[in-house]
């Protein structure tokens, strides 16, 4: 996994956490769900990159 990919995935995860917290604070279920989805997408990307790394070595 390249450093740029790690940074992008971490940024997406943080953005998801911020969205989820903002949605929770403002009682906005849609924003909260978007935040959870962003976090899940970042986790899936990270897992996919980890699998690629295993097969590279």
Coordinates of C-alpha atoms in Angstrom, one line a residue:
X1 CA 0.0 0.0 0.0
X2 CA 1.5 3.3 -1.0
X3 CA 1.7 6.2 1.5
X4 CA -0.7 8.2 -0.6
X5 CA -3.3 5.5 -0.4
X6 CA -2.9 5.2 3.3
X7 CA -3.3 9.0 3.7
X8 CA -6.4 9.0 1.4
X9 CA -8.0 6.1 3.4
X10 CA -7.2 7.7 6.7
X11 CA -8.7 11.0 5.5
X12 CA -11.8 9.3 4.3
X13 CA -12.1 7.5 7.7
X14 CA -11.7 10.8 9.6
X15 CA -14.2 12.6 7.4
X16 CA -16.6 9.8 8.0
X17 CA -16.2 10.1 11.8
X18 CA -16.7 13.8 11.6
X19 CA -19.9 13.4 9.5
X20 CA -21.2 10.8 11.8
X21 CA -20.6 13.0 14.9
X22 CA -22.1 16.0 13.2
X23 CA -25.1 14.0 12.2
X24 CA -25.5 12.6 15.7
X25 CA -25.1 16.1 17.2
X26 CA -27.7 17.7 14.9
X27 CA -30.0 14.7 14.9
X28 CA -29.5 14.3 11.2
X29 CA -29.8 10.5 10.5
X30 CA -28.9 10.9 6.8
X31 CA -25.6 12.6 7.6
X32 CA -24.8 10.1 10.4
X33 CA -25.4 7.2 7.9
X34 CA -23.2 8.8 5.3
X35 CA -20.4 9.0 7.9
X36 CA -20.8 5.4 8.8
X37 CA -20.7 4.5 5.1
X38 CA -17.6 6.6 4.5
X39 CA -15.9 4.8 7.4
X40 CA -16.9 1.4 6.0
X41 CA -15.6 2.3 2.6
X42 CA -12.3 3.4 4.0
X43 CA -12.0 0.1 6.0
X44 CA -12.8 -2.0 2.9
X45 CA -10.2 -0.1 0.9
X46 CA -7.6 -0.7 3.6
X47 CA -8.5 -4.4 3.8
X48 CA -8.1 -4.7 0.0
X49 CA -4.8 -3.0 0.0
X50 CA -3.6 -5.3 2.8
X51 CA -4.5 -8.3 0.7
X52 CA -2.6 -6.9 -2.2
X53 CA 0.4 -6.3 0.1
X54 CA 0.3 -10.0 1.2
X55 CA 0.4 -11.3 -2.3
X56 CA 3.2 -8.9 -3.3
X57 CA 5.6 -10.4 -0.8

